[in-house]
Amino acid sequence: MNRVKNPVVHHAPRKVPQAALLVAAATLTASALVPTQAAAEWPDRPMRLILPAAPGGSSDPTARLLAEELSKRLGQPVAVFNRPGAGGNVGMAEAARAEADGNTIVLSWTGPLATNMALYKSPGFDSQKDFAPIAKVGCVPNIIAVNKDLPVKDLKDYIELAKSRPKGLTYGSTGTGSSWHIAGAMIQEESGAKLVHVPYTSPGVAVTDLMSGQLDSMMPLVVMMVPYVNDGRAKGLAVMSKTRSPVLPQVPSTAELGMPEMLSDTCFALLTNAGVKPEIVAKLNQATNQVLQDPKVKERLEASGITVEGGTPEALRDYIANEVKRQAEIVKAINAKAD
């Protein structure tokens, strides 16, 4: 008896209802638009700007000015939270742990961003891995200032005198690894001058000792020396930058004096957390550059000694990478450790 094999049954393809196709297409379109819509709606709540420094310090007015102006352009309040400690590490570590939604930004500077990476064994964060750069705000150069009675008239005289004296010349700083300390170390490395580091816990006491002659020299940020240089209580020999400072235009730069490598400054920058969506970072960058290009804002920042820059996140990323390497070399040369 012949058995009949199971016949092959051909089913006609099922027709997907047109309504279902439309729903699927709409879902895909909506998914594709989510990032764009999220960026368009951001920020949807108040923001915070962390400043890793104490209230009333030299960077505090800059942070509050930026917060006020960013608030106008982003449409949400931007509150400043001061988080001092460990040379800026406390505030930076807190900012690094914040949710990566773009609602927390941090105003930092060369110390926490670069110097601390080599100065501290465990700073609590990585300035290149834990943050998304927004934009560079600008830089304030250090100035080589000396006691008014020191027998020098320019930077060349200062270097020669420091080389000729058996014990060298003293220079004050606000502590190991501070920008003042790094600036003095750089002068030694670049010129061979013999300088003796004298750390202070108070910048005010260092200035008093400079005025009285207890201290030969110091290399603070240029804005700090404006009143003393202008009224003759101290001599400003050079600002450690490529160009002169707008707050002391009569003082030459180290670059124009033939020492283009003798550069030391504190640069400020805005950053947010690594992992923040690129479109939100772009919006923060756009708002920051709008603030920095405002003539009134620029005037106020320049009055505090800052040469305004701005720019792209990529440019800030490159600056941090280069500065981390440069500061590590300086810290190693002077064998400085903070912990």
mmCIF file of C-alpha atoms in Angstrom:
data_model
loop_
_atom_site.group_PDB
_atom_site.id
_atom_site.type_symbol
_atom_site.label_atom_id
_atom_site.label_comp_id
_atom_site.label_asym_id
_atom_site.label_seq_id
_atom_site.Cartn_x
_atom_site.Cartn_y
_atom_site.Cartn_z
ATOM 1 C CA MET A 1 0.000 0.000 0.000
ATOM 2 C CA ASN A 2 1.493 3.270 -1.050
ATOM 3 C CA ARG A 3 1.736 5.846 1.658
ATOM 4 C CA VAL A 4 0.999 9.423 0.746
ATOM 5 C CA LYS A 5 3.735 11.795 1.823
ATOM 6 C CA ASN A 6 2.771 14.888 3.705
ATOM 7 C CA PRO A 7 1.990 17.413 1.073
ATOM 8 C CA VAL A 8 3.946 20.636 1.076
ATOM 9 C CA VAL A 9 1.556 23.414 1.841
ATOM 10 C CA HIS A 10 2.438 26.864 0.516
ATOM 11 C CA HIS A 11 0.985 29.669 2.618
ATOM 12 C CA ALA A 12 0.423 33.046 1.052
ATOM 13 C CA PRO A 13 2.517 35.733 2.811
ATOM 14 C CA ARG A 14 0.639 37.481 5.569
ATOM 15 C CA LYS A 15 -0.166 41.048 4.905
ATOM 16 C CA VAL A 16 0.901 43.392 7.687
ATOM 17 C CA PRO A 17 -1.839 45.892 8.308
ATOM 18 C CA GLN A 18 -0.911 49.362 7.118
ATOM 19 C CA ALA A 19 -1.739 50.765 10.541
ATOM 20 C CA ALA A 20 0.901 48.522 12.150
ATOM 21 C CA LEU A 21 3.500 49.703 9.653
ATOM 22 C CA LEU A 22 2.714 53.298 10.443
ATOM 23 C CA VAL A 23 3.052 52.656 14.190
ATOM 24 C CA ALA A 24 6.440 50.968 13.709
ATOM 25 C CA ALA A 25 7.696 53.816 11.527
ATOM 26 C CA ALA A 26 6.543 56.374 14.024
ATOM 27 C CA THR A 27 8.279 54.491 16.865
ATOM 28 C CA LEU A 28 11.580 54.399 14.960
ATOM 29 C CA THR A 29 11.308 58.086 14.124
ATOM 30 C CA ALA A 30 10.572 58.985 17.735
ATOM 31 C CA SER A 31 13.549 56.930 18.942
ATOM 32 C CA ALA A 32 15.845 58.715 16.524
ATOM 33 C CA LEU A 33 14.643 62.080 17.735
ATOM 34 C CA VAL A 34 15.044 61.410 21.481
ATOM 35 C CA PRO A 35 18.646 62.753 21.787
ATOM 36 C CA THR A 36 17.815 65.867 19.800
ATOM 37 C CA GLN A 37 14.662 66.488 21.796
ATOM 38 C CA ALA A 38 16.537 65.891 25.057
ATOM 39 C CA ALA A 39 19.152 68.461 24.098
ATOM 40 C CA ALA A 40 16.471 70.921 23.026
ATOM 41 C CA GLU A 41 14.677 70.582 26.359
ATOM 42 C CA TRP A 42 17.861 70.659 28.458
ATOM 43 C CA PRO A 43 18.307 72.182 30.977
ATOM 44 C CA ASP A 44 14.925 71.532 32.550
ATOM 45 C CA ARG A 45 15.918 72.231 36.155
ATOM 46 C CA PRO A 46 18.321 74.436 38.165
ATOM 47 C CA MET A 47 22.040 73.807 37.665
ATOM 48 C CA ARG A 48 25.036 73.996 39.944
ATOM 49 C CA LEU A 49 28.548 75.275 39.319
ATOM 50 C CA ILE A 50 31.114 73.723 41.656
ATOM 51 C CA LEU A 51 34.099 75.899 42.528
ATOM 52 C CA PRO A 52 36.894 73.908 44.248
ATOM 53 C CA ALA A 53 37.903 76.958 46.296
ATOM 54 C CA ALA A 54 36.728 78.888 49.331
ATOM 55 C CA PRO A 55 34.244 81.794 49.167
ATOM 56 C CA GLY A 56 35.935 85.163 48.856
ATOM 57 C CA GLY A 57 39.000 83.838 47.082
ATOM 58 C CA SER A 58 40.404 85.238 43.846
ATOM 59 C CA SER A 59 38.422 82.791 41.685
ATOM 60 C CA ASP A 60 35.108 83.330 43.484
ATOM 61 C CA PRO A 61 34.038 86.500 41.579
ATOM 62 C CA THR A 62 34.816 84.780 38.260
ATOM 63 C CA ALA A 63 32.666 81.774 39.175
ATOM 64 C CA ARG A 64 29.732 83.955 40.229
ATOM 65 C CA LEU A 65 29.975 86.116 37.111
ATOM 66 C CA LEU A 66 29.976 83.054 34.849
ATOM 67 C CA ALA A 67 27.091 81.474 36.767
ATOM 68 C CA GLU A 68 24.999 84.625 36.465
ATOM 69 C CA GLU A 69 25.653 85.008 32.738
ATOM 70 C CA LEU A 70 25.177 81.320 31.906
ATOM 71 C CA SER A 71 21.857 81.396 33.739
ATOM 72 C CA LYS A 72 20.641 84.148 31.399
ATOM 73 C CA ARG A 73 21.553 82.135 28.313
ATOM 74 C CA LEU A 74 20.466 78.672 29.465
ATOM 75 C CA GLY A 75 17.189 79.736 31.032
ATOM 76 C CA GLN A 76 17.792 78.069 34.414
ATOM 77 C CA PRO A 77 19.338 79.293 37.674
ATOM 78 C CA VAL A 78 23.024 78.374 38.043
ATOM 79 C CA ALA A 79 24.081 78.306 41.699
ATOM 80 C CA VAL A 80 27.723 78.380 42.837
ATOM 81 C CA PHE A 81 28.793 75.736 45.365
ATOM 82 C CA ASN A 82 32.198 76.371 46.994
ATOM 83 C CA ARG A 83 34.012 73.126 47.760
ATOM 84 C CA PRO A 84 37.562 73.972 48.952
ATOM 85 C CA GLY A 85 40.182 71.546 50.176
ATOM 86 C CA ALA A 86 43.350 69.693 49.159
ATOM 87 C CA GLY A 87 44.372 72.206 46.520
ATOM 88 C CA GLY A 88 41.064 71.851 44.683
ATOM 89 C CA ASN A 89 40.856 68.054 44.855
ATOM 90 C CA VAL A 90 37.805 67.969 47.137
ATOM 91 C CA GLY A 91 35.609 69.969 44.775
ATOM 92 C CA MET A 92 36.907 68.203 41.677
ATOM 93 C CA ALA A 93 36.203 64.772 43.179
ATOM 94 C CA GLU A 94 32.651 65.836 44.052
ATOM 95 C CA ALA A 95 32.093 67.134 40.525
ATOM 96 C CA ALA A 96 33.449 63.901 39.050
ATOM 97 C CA ARG A 97 30.894 61.863 41.039
ATOM 98 C CA ALA A 98 27.903 63.964 39.953
ATOM 99 C CA GLU A 99 25.258 62.530 37.646
ATOM 100 C CA ALA A 100 26.320 62.809 34.001
ATOM 101 C CA ASP A 101 23.339 64.867 32.899
ATOM 102 C CA GLY A 102 25.054 68.202 32.243
ATOM 103 C CA ASN A 103 23.395 69.888 35.219
ATOM 104 C CA THR A 104 26.652 70.006 37.186
ATOM 105 C CA ILE A 105 29.587 71.988 35.840
ATOM 106 C CA VAL A 106 32.871 72.886 37.484
ATOM 107 C CA LEU A 107 35.147 75.898 37.171
ATOM 108 C CA SER A 108 38.674 74.595 37.578
ATOM 109 C CA TRP A 109 42.182 75.821 36.899
ATOM 110 C CA THR A 110 45.692 74.598 36.103
ATOM 111 C CA GLY A 111 46.416 73.336 39.628
ATOM 112 C CA PRO A 112 43.623 70.753 39.962
ATOM 113 C CA LEU A 113 43.546 70.024 36.228
ATOM 114 C CA ALA A 114 47.263 69.389 35.734
ATOM 115 C CA THR A 115 49.663 70.019 38.633
ATOM 116 C CA ASN A 116 47.700 67.920 41.129
ATOM 117 C CA MET A 117 47.827 64.898 38.842
ATOM 118 C CA ALA A 118 51.551 64.680 39.599
ATOM 119 C CA LEU A 119 51.646 66.382 42.988
ATOM 120 C CA TYR A 120 49.168 64.072 44.744
ATOM 121 C CA LYS A 121 49.414 60.300 44.887
ATOM 122 C CA SER A 122 45.622 59.912 45.023
ATOM 123 C CA PRO A 123 43.832 63.147 44.064
ATOM 124 C CA GLY A 124 40.485 61.321 43.905
ATOM 125 C CA PHE A 125 39.792 61.990 40.240
ATOM 126 C CA ASP A 126 41.400 61.971 36.806
ATOM 127 C CA SER A 127 41.166 65.325 35.060
ATOM 128 C CA GLN A 128 41.254 63.719 31.596
ATOM 129 C CA LYS A 129 39.067 60.632 32.128
ATOM 130 C CA ASP A 130 36.409 61.891 34.544
ATOM 131 C CA PHE A 131 35.443 65.129 32.806
ATOM 132 C CA ALA A 132 34.110 66.388 29.503
ATOM 133 C CA PRO A 133 35.766 69.717 28.603
ATOM 134 C CA ILE A 134 33.434 72.624 27.809
ATOM 135 C CA ALA A 135 35.675 75.621 27.103
ATOM 136 C CA LYS A 136 38.737 77.449 28.319
ATOM 137 C CA VAL A 137 37.786 80.690 30.069
ATOM 138 C CA GLY A 138 41.181 82.397 30.081
ATOM 139 C CA CYS A 139 44.542 82.691 31.808
ATOM 140 C CA VAL A 140 46.230 84.875 34.426
ATOM 141 C CA PRO A 141 50.045 84.947 34.231
ATOM 142 C CA ASN A 142 52.399 84.926 37.176
ATOM 143 C CA ILE A 143 54.573 88.001 37.659
ATOM 144 C CA ILE A 144 58.187 88.161 38.873
ATOM 145 C CA ALA A 145 58.008 90.823 41.577
ATOM 146 C CA VAL A 146 60.869 91.924 43.824
ATOM 147 C CA ASN A 147 61.460 94.133 46.821
ATOM 148 C CA LYS A 148 61.781 97.755 45.718
ATOM 149 C CA ASP A 149 65.296 98.043 47.211
ATOM 150 C CA LEU A 150 66.708 94.914 45.589
ATOM 151 C CA PRO A 151 69.560 96.171 43.347
ATOM 152 C CA VAL A 152 68.069 95.020 40.044
ATOM 153 C CA LYS A 153 66.329 96.943 37.295
ATOM 154 C CA ASP A 154 65.167 94.089 35.054
ATOM 155 C CA LEU A 155 64.855 90.303 34.762
ATOM 156 C CA LYS A 156 68.399 89.876 33.465
ATOM 157 C CA ASP A 157 69.788 91.664 36.541
ATOM 158 C CA TYR A 158 67.638 89.479 38.813
ATOM 159 C CA ILE A 159 68.948 86.248 37.289
ATOM 160 C CA GLU A 160 72.567 87.437 37.433
ATOM 161 C CA LEU A 161 72.210 88.535 41.067
ATOM 162 C CA ALA A 162 70.651 85.190 42.007
ATOM 163 C CA LYS A 163 73.564 83.376 40.372
ATOM 164 C CA SER A 164 76.198 85.564 42.041
ATOM 165 C CA ARG A 165 75.006 85.366 45.641
ATOM 166 C CA PRO A 166 76.299 82.282 47.500
ATOM 167 C CA LYS A 167 72.920 81.653 49.103
ATOM 168 C CA GLY A 168 70.917 82.894 46.148
ATOM 169 C CA LEU A 169 67.727 84.940 46.429
ATOM 170 C CA THR A 170 64.607 84.023 48.363
ATOM 171 C CA TYR A 171 61.181 83.738 46.800
ATOM 172 C CA GLY A 172 57.887 83.248 48.600
ATOM 173 C CA SER A 173 54.966 81.015 47.714
ATOM 174 C CA THR A 174 51.624 79.929 49.096
ATOM 175 C CA GLY A 175 52.872 76.370 49.536
ATOM 176 C CA THR A 176 54.452 73.410 47.822
ATOM 177 C CA GLY A 177 53.035 72.888 44.360
ATOM 178 C CA SER A 178 51.275 76.260 44.237
ATOM 179 C CA SER A 179 51.531 78.305 41.059
ATOM 180 C CA TRP A 180 53.948 80.650 42.874
ATOM 181 C CA HIS A 181 56.204 77.700 43.738
ATOM 182 C CA ILE A 182 55.997 76.233 40.213
ATOM 183 C CA ALA A 183 56.827 79.639 38.694
ATOM 184 C CA GLY A 184 59.952 80.006 40.835
ATOM 185 C CA ALA A 185 61.052 76.467 40.011
ATOM 186 C CA MET A 186 60.591 77.200 36.317
ATOM 187 C CA ILE A 187 62.832 80.282 36.555
ATOM 188 C CA GLN A 188 65.534 78.132 38.120
ATOM 189 C CA GLU A 189 65.191 75.440 35.441
ATOM 190 C CA GLU A 190 65.205 77.885 32.536
ATOM 191 C CA SER A 191 67.891 80.325 33.724
ATOM 192 C CA GLY A 192 70.053 78.520 36.271
ATOM 193 C CA ALA A 193 69.264 81.184 38.874
ATOM 194 C CA LYS A 194 69.827 80.149 42.487
ATOM 195 C CA LEU A 195 66.516 80.644 44.307
ATOM 196 C CA VAL A 196 65.490 79.584 47.802
ATOM 197 C CA HIS A 197 61.828 78.614 48.234
ATOM 198 C CA VAL A 198 60.056 80.077 51.282
ATOM 199 C CA PRO A 199 56.499 78.688 51.672
ATOM 200 C CA TYR A 200 53.829 80.769 53.442
ATOM 201 C CA THR A 201 50.391 79.826 54.724
ATOM 202 C CA SER A 202 49.054 83.316 53.990
ATOM 203 C CA PRO A 203 49.623 85.293 50.782
ATOM 204 C CA GLY A 204 49.114 88.499 52.759
ATOM 205 C CA VAL A 205 52.053 87.718 55.051
ATOM 206 C CA ALA A 206 54.231 86.948 52.013
ATOM 207 C CA VAL A 207 53.398 90.347 50.518
ATOM 208 C CA THR A 208 54.154 92.077 53.820
ATOM 209 C CA ASP A 209 57.559 90.377 53.974
ATOM 210 C CA LEU A 210 58.282 91.383 50.387
ATOM 211 C CA MET A 211 57.476 95.014 51.173
ATOM 212 C CA SER A 212 59.688 94.989 54.267
ATOM 213 C CA GLY A 213 62.624 93.288 52.577
ATOM 214 C CA GLN A 214 62.377 90.068 54.588
ATOM 215 C CA LEU A 215 61.724 88.383 51.245
ATOM 216 C CA ASP A 216 63.620 89.141 48.039
ATOM 217 C CA SER A 217 60.987 88.140 45.520
ATOM 218 C CA MET A 218 57.750 86.337 44.764
ATOM 219 C CA MET A 219 55.866 85.102 41.689
ATOM 220 C CA PRO A 220 52.130 85.516 42.402
ATOM 221 C CA LEU A 221 49.357 85.990 39.870
ATOM 222 C CA VAL A 222 49.789 89.379 38.231
ATOM 223 C CA VAL A 223 46.518 90.845 39.515
ATOM 224 C CA MET A 224 47.727 90.562 43.120
ATOM 225 C CA MET A 225 50.660 92.899 42.522
ATOM 226 C CA VAL A 226 48.855 95.666 40.610
ATOM 227 C CA PRO A 227 48.560 98.192 43.481
ATOM 228 C CA TYR A 228 52.079 97.543 44.783
ATOM 229 C CA VAL A 229 53.807 97.855 41.400
ATOM 230 C CA ASN A 230 51.769 100.898 40.413
ATOM 231 C CA ASP A 231 52.639 102.860 43.548
ATOM 232 C CA GLY A 232 56.284 101.752 43.666
ATOM 233 C CA ARG A 233 56.156 99.555 46.778
ATOM 234 C CA ALA A 234 57.439 96.665 44.654
ATOM 235 C CA LYS A 235 59.125 96.240 41.293
ATOM 236 C CA GLY A 236 57.520 94.149 38.557
ATOM 237 C CA LEU A 237 60.270 92.665 36.390
ATOM 238 C CA ALA A 238 58.260 90.494 33.983
ATOM 239 C CA VAL A 239 54.950 88.707 33.514
ATOM 240 C CA MET A 240 55.561 85.049 32.700
ATOM 241 C CA SER A 241 53.587 84.942 29.463
ATOM 242 C CA LYS A 242 53.775 85.450 25.721
ATOM 243 C CA THR A 243 52.164 88.884 25.895
ATOM 244 C CA ARG A 244 51.849 91.689 28.420
ATOM 245 C CA SER A 245 49.026 91.729 30.922
ATOM 246 C CA PRO A 246 46.228 94.285 30.465
ATOM 247 C CA VAL A 247 46.297 95.069 34.193
ATOM 248 C CA LEU A 248 50.034 95.949 34.208
ATOM 249 C CA PRO A 249 50.794 96.889 30.592
ATOM 250 C CA GLN A 250 54.049 98.636 31.552
ATOM 251 C CA VAL A 251 55.639 95.335 32.657
ATOM 252 C CA PRO A 252 57.261 93.330 29.816
ATOM 253 C CA SER A 253 56.557 89.655 29.192
ATOM 254 C CA THR A 254 59.218 86.958 29.499
ATOM 255 C CA ALA A 255 58.679 86.094 25.830
ATOM 256 C CA GLU A 256 59.525 89.599 24.642
ATOM 257 C CA LEU A 257 62.585 89.557 26.899
ATOM 258 C CA GLY A 258 63.938 86.595 24.944
ATOM 259 C CA MET A 259 62.786 83.838 27.314
ATOM 260 C CA PRO A 260 59.796 82.294 25.471
ATOM 261 C CA GLU A 261 59.891 79.060 27.492
ATOM 262 C CA MET A 262 59.702 80.818 30.860
ATOM 263 C CA LEU A 263 55.922 80.749 30.971
ATOM 264 C CA SER A 264 53.756 80.248 34.028
ATOM 265 C CA ASP A 265 50.097 81.037 34.414
ATOM 266 C CA THR A 266 46.846 79.855 35.909
ATOM 267 C CA CYS A 267 44.237 79.046 33.282
ATOM 268 C CA PHE A 268 40.565 78.682 34.159
ATOM 269 C CA ALA A 269 38.221 76.291 32.385
ATOM 270 C CA LEU A 270 34.673 74.974 32.560
ATOM 271 C CA LEU A 271 34.030 71.241 32.488
ATOM 272 C CA THR A 272 31.209 68.791 33.084
ATOM 273 C CA ASN A 273 31.128 65.058 33.750
ATOM 274 C CA ALA A 274 32.450 62.474 31.337
ATOM 275 C CA GLY A 275 29.478 60.735 29.757
ATOM 276 C CA VAL A 276 27.362 63.853 29.284
ATOM 277 C CA LYS A 277 25.706 63.726 25.859
ATOM 278 C CA PRO A 278 27.735 65.496 23.159
ATOM 279 C CA GLU A 279 24.782 67.668 22.167
ATOM 280 C CA ILE A 280 24.498 68.961 25.749
ATOM 281 C CA VAL A 281 28.247 69.651 25.895
ATOM 282 C CA ALA A 282 27.879 71.540 22.603
ATOM 283 C CA LYS A 283 25.077 73.627 24.086
ATOM 284 C CA LEU A 284 27.204 74.408 27.159
ATOM 285 C CA ASN A 285 30.116 75.360 24.918
ATOM 286 C CA GLN A 286 27.939 77.660 22.822
ATOM 287 C CA ALA A 287 26.530 79.397 25.914
ATOM 288 C CA THR A 288 30.015 79.781 27.452
ATOM 289 C CA ASN A 289 31.465 81.351 24.318
ATOM 290 C CA GLN A 290 28.508 83.734 24.119
ATOM 291 C CA VAL A 291 29.235 84.804 27.704
ATOM 292 C CA LEU A 292 32.951 85.297 27.053
ATOM 293 C CA GLN A 293 32.282 87.329 23.904
ATOM 294 C CA ASP A 294 30.011 89.736 25.777
ATOM 295 C CA PRO A 295 31.972 93.045 25.969
ATOM 296 C CA LYS A 296 30.854 93.770 29.546
ATOM 297 C CA VAL A 297 31.802 90.302 30.755
ATOM 298 C CA LYS A 298 35.146 90.454 28.961
ATOM 299 C CA GLU A 299 35.884 93.836 30.532
ATOM 300 C CA ARG A 300 35.185 92.528 34.034
ATOM 301 C CA LEU A 301 37.310 89.411 33.525
ATOM 302 C CA GLU A 302 40.218 91.408 32.114
ATOM 303 C CA ALA A 303 40.013 93.758 35.115
ATOM 304 C CA SER A 304 40.718 90.693 37.277
ATOM 305 C CA GLY A 305 43.802 89.914 35.206
ATOM 306 C CA ILE A 306 42.278 87.184 33.020
ATOM 307 C CA THR A 307 43.107 87.196 29.321
ATOM 308 C CA VAL A 308 39.843 85.830 27.904
ATOM 309 C CA GLU A 309 40.060 82.937 25.452
ATOM 310 C CA GLY A 310 37.013 80.698 24.934
ATOM 311 C CA GLY A 311 37.148 78.096 22.165
ATOM 312 C CA THR A 312 36.149 74.498 21.531
ATOM 313 C CA PRO A 313 35.973 71.491 23.878
ATOM 314 C CA GLU A 314 38.646 69.841 21.726
ATOM 315 C CA ALA A 315 41.046 72.757 22.245
ATOM 316 C CA LEU A 316 40.542 72.545 26.014
ATOM 317 C CA ARG A 317 41.084 68.777 25.942
ATOM 318 C CA ASP A 318 44.410 69.284 24.143
ATOM 319 C CA TYR A 319 45.436 72.020 26.594
ATOM 320 C CA ILE A 320 44.774 69.769 29.612
ATOM 321 C CA ALA A 321 46.680 66.853 28.064
ATOM 322 C CA ASN A 322 49.708 69.025 27.268
ATOM 323 C CA GLU A 323 49.641 70.764 30.642
ATOM 324 C CA VAL A 324 49.405 67.480 32.576
ATOM 325 C CA LYS A 325 52.608 66.371 30.863
ATOM 326 C CA ARG A 326 54.374 69.714 31.359
ATOM 327 C CA GLN A 327 53.423 70.069 35.021
ATOM 328 C CA ALA A 328 54.498 66.487 35.729
ATOM 329 C CA GLU A 329 57.967 67.298 34.413
ATOM 330 C CA ILE A 330 58.202 70.395 36.622
ATOM 331 C CA VAL A 331 56.928 68.572 39.731
ATOM 332 C CA LYS A 332 59.472 65.806 39.120
ATOM 333 C CA ALA A 333 62.305 68.329 38.629
ATOM 334 C CA ILE A 334 61.640 69.990 41.978
ATOM 335 C CA ASN A 335 60.761 66.682 43.699
ATOM 336 C CA ALA A 336 57.537 68.130 45.075
ATOM 337 C CA LYS A 337 54.922 66.009 46.861
ATOM 338 C CA ALA A 338 51.758 67.128 48.600
ATOM 339 C CA ASP A 339 50.766 63.834 50.295
#
